[in-house]
Amino acid sequence: TGYQILFNTNMAEVFLTPQAIVATIFVVLLTSWTTYFEFSVLIILIQYLKSGKNLSLSLAIQRALTTFSSLRGLGIIGYFRYVIIFLPITGMGISSSIFPYFRIPNFITGELTKNAWGRPVLFLLYGLITLLFFLFVYTIPIMVIERKQFFGSFRDSVLYVLKNISKVYKIFI
């Protein structure tokens, strides 16, 4: 049975079948597109409200459909990792409604903290994740508003934050 195969043999073999690989690619693409659509509708609505213009939800949805060109090529893999794994793990309040929470399991963090070097490593890991969150906070808005691909938006976000560090972090302080 499937239960015996999953738990009595090598679990990785189940996920390395052609069907599992195709299903994984399909789920990654579908999840990436739906979360991008969700974020782009919200960003477009915010952009119009900030400029003092009213925009209906249906028009925001129509405009969001035109921004999918930002998800071309290999950037969709980076985008998927950023939105589905990185944003929920930071716990900073920005995440997709499809996959809102992702935590490092306690058995991993618990094993790390058992060693003398584990606590500093864990502290550095969470510090790095938080730093990266603040550096890449403008990635998705740049993708939607300027219609740039993921890696270009990533770079532009870092450059913007580094140039305007005092303005950017006033919001968070």
Coordinates of C-alpha atoms in Angstrom, one line a residue:
T1 CA 0.0 0.0 0.0
G2 CA 1.0 3.6 -0.3
Y3 CA 1.3 3.9 3.5
Q4 CA 3.9 1.1 3.6
I5 CA 5.8 2.5 0.7
L6 CA 5.9 5.9 2.3
F7 CA 7.1 4.8 5.8
N8 CA 8.8 1.5 5.2
T9 CA 11.1 2.4 2.3
N10 CA 13.1 5.4 1.3
M11 CA 10.7 8.3 1.4
A12 CA 12.6 10.3 -1.2
E13 CA 11.8 7.6 -3.8
V14 CA 8.1 8.6 -3.6
F15 CA 8.9 12.2 -4.5
L16 CA 11.3 11.3 -7.3
T17 CA 8.8 9.6 -9.6
P18 CA 8.0 11.4 -12.8
Q19 CA 4.4 12.0 -11.6
A20 CA 5.6 13.6 -8.4
I21 CA 8.1 15.9 -10.2
V22 CA 5.3 17.0 -12.6
A23 CA 2.9 17.6 -9.7
T24 CA 5.5 19.5 -7.8
I25 CA 6.2 21.8 -10.8
F26 CA 2.5 22.3 -11.3
V27 CA 1.9 23.2 -7.6
V28 CA 4.9 25.6 -7.6
L29 CA 3.6 27.4 -10.7
L30 CA 0.0 27.5 -9.6
T31 CA 0.9 28.7 -6.1
S32 CA 3.3 31.3 -7.5
W33 CA 0.8 32.7 -9.9
T34 CA -2.1 32.9 -7.4
T35 CA 0.0 34.6 -4.7
Y36 CA 1.4 37.0 -7.3
F37 CA -2.2 37.8 -8.4
E38 CA -3.3 38.3 -4.8
F39 CA -0.4 40.7 -4.1
S40 CA -0.7 42.6 -7.4
V41 CA -4.4 43.3 -6.8
L42 CA -3.6 44.6 -3.3
I43 CA -0.7 46.7 -4.5
I44 CA -2.7 48.2 -7.4
L45 CA -5.5 49.1 -5.0
I46 CA -3.0 50.7 -2.6
Q47 CA -1.3 52.6 -5.4
Y48 CA -4.6 54.1 -6.6
L49 CA -5.8 54.9 -3.1
K50 CA -2.5 56.6 -2.3
S51 CA -2.8 58.8 -5.4
G52 CA -6.4 59.8 -4.3
K53 CA -8.2 57.9 -7.1
N54 CA -10.9 55.4 -6.5
L55 CA -10.6 52.0 -8.3
S56 CA -13.1 49.2 -8.1
L57 CA -12.0 45.7 -7.2
S58 CA -13.0 44.4 -10.7
L59 CA -10.8 47.1 -12.4
A60 CA -7.9 46.2 -10.0
I61 CA -8.3 42.6 -10.9
Q62 CA -8.2 43.5 -14.6
R63 CA -5.1 45.6 -14.2
A64 CA -3.4 42.9 -12.1
L65 CA -3.9 40.4 -14.9
T66 CA -1.6 42.6 -17.1
T67 CA 1.3 42.3 -14.6
F68 CA 2.0 38.6 -15.0
S69 CA 4.9 39.3 -17.4
S70 CA 7.0 39.8 -14.3
L71 CA 6.9 36.1 -13.6
R72 CA 8.7 35.0 -16.8
G73 CA 11.6 32.6 -16.8
L74 CA 13.6 31.4 -13.9
G75 CA 12.5 34.3 -11.7
I76 CA 9.3 32.4 -10.9
I77 CA 11.4 29.9 -8.8
G78 CA 13.0 32.8 -6.9
Y79 CA 9.7 34.4 -6.4
F80 CA 8.2 31.1 -5.2
R81 CA 11.0 30.7 -2.6
Y82 CA 10.6 34.3 -1.5
V83 CA 6.8 34.4 -1.1
I84 CA 6.0 30.9 0.0
I85 CA 8.9 30.1 2.2
F86 CA 10.8 33.3 3.1
L87 CA 7.9 35.8 3.9
P88 CA 5.9 33.5 6.1
I89 CA 9.0 32.4 8.1
T90 CA 9.9 36.0 8.9
G91 CA 6.6 36.4 10.7
M92 CA 6.5 40.2 9.9
G93 CA 2.8 40.2 8.9
I94 CA 3.3 40.0 5.2
S95 CA 2.4 36.6 3.7
S96 CA 0.1 35.0 1.2
S97 CA -3.3 33.8 2.2
I98 CA -2.6 30.5 0.5
F99 CA 0.4 29.7 2.7
P100 CA 0.4 32.1 5.6
Y101 CA 2.6 30.3 8.1
F102 CA 5.8 28.4 7.8
R103 CA 7.9 27.7 10.8
I104 CA 11.2 26.0 11.3
P105 CA 10.1 22.8 13.2
N106 CA 11.0 22.7 16.9
F107 CA 12.9 19.5 16.6
I108 CA 15.4 21.3 14.4
T109 CA 15.7 24.4 16.5
G110 CA 15.7 22.2 19.6
E111 CA 18.5 20.1 18.4
L112 CA 20.5 23.2 17.5
T113 CA 20.1 24.8 20.9
K114 CA 21.4 21.6 22.6
N115 CA 24.9 22.5 21.5
A116 CA 27.0 25.4 22.8
W117 CA 27.3 26.8 19.3
G118 CA 23.6 26.2 18.5
R119 CA 22.1 29.3 20.1
P120 CA 24.4 31.7 18.4
V121 CA 23.8 29.9 15.0
L122 CA 20.1 30.1 15.5
F123 CA 20.3 33.8 16.6
L124 CA 22.4 34.6 13.5
L125 CA 20.0 32.6 11.2
Y126 CA 16.9 34.6 12.5
G127 CA 18.9 37.8 12.3
L128 CA 19.9 37.1 8.7
I129 CA 16.3 36.3 7.8
T130 CA 15.1 39.6 9.4
L131 CA 17.8 41.6 7.6
L132 CA 16.9 40.0 4.3
F133 CA 13.3 40.8 4.9
F134 CA 14.0 44.5 5.3
L135 CA 16.3 44.6 2.3
F136 CA 13.8 42.9 0.0
V137 CA 10.6 44.5 1.3
Y138 CA 10.0 46.4 -2.0
T139 CA 10.5 43.4 -4.3
I140 CA 6.9 42.6 -5.0
P141 CA 5.7 46.2 -5.4
I142 CA 8.5 46.8 -7.9
M143 CA 7.5 43.7 -9.8
V144 CA 3.9 44.9 -10.0
I145 CA 4.3 48.6 -10.5
E146 CA 7.4 48.6 -12.8
R147 CA 6.7 45.2 -14.3
K148 CA 10.2 44.0 -13.7
Q149 CA 11.2 40.4 -13.3
F150 CA 11.9 39.0 -9.9
F151 CA 15.7 39.2 -9.8
G152 CA 15.8 42.7 -11.2
S153 CA 13.2 43.7 -8.6
F154 CA 15.2 42.1 -5.9
R155 CA 18.3 44.1 -6.9
D156 CA 16.3 47.4 -7.1
S157 CA 14.7 46.8 -3.7
V158 CA 18.1 46.4 -2.1
L159 CA 19.5 49.5 -3.8
Y160 CA 16.5 51.5 -2.8
V161 CA 16.7 50.4 0.8
L162 CA 20.4 51.1 1.0
K163 CA 20.1 54.6 -0.6
N164 CA 17.1 55.6 1.6
I165 CA 17.9 53.6 4.7
S166 CA 16.7 56.4 7.1
K167 CA 13.4 56.9 5.3
V168 CA 12.7 53.2 5.0
Y169 CA 13.3 52.2 8.6
K170 CA 11.4 55.2 10.0
I171 CA 8.3 53.2 9.0
F172 CA 9.4 50.2 11.1
I173 CA 10.6 52.0 14.2

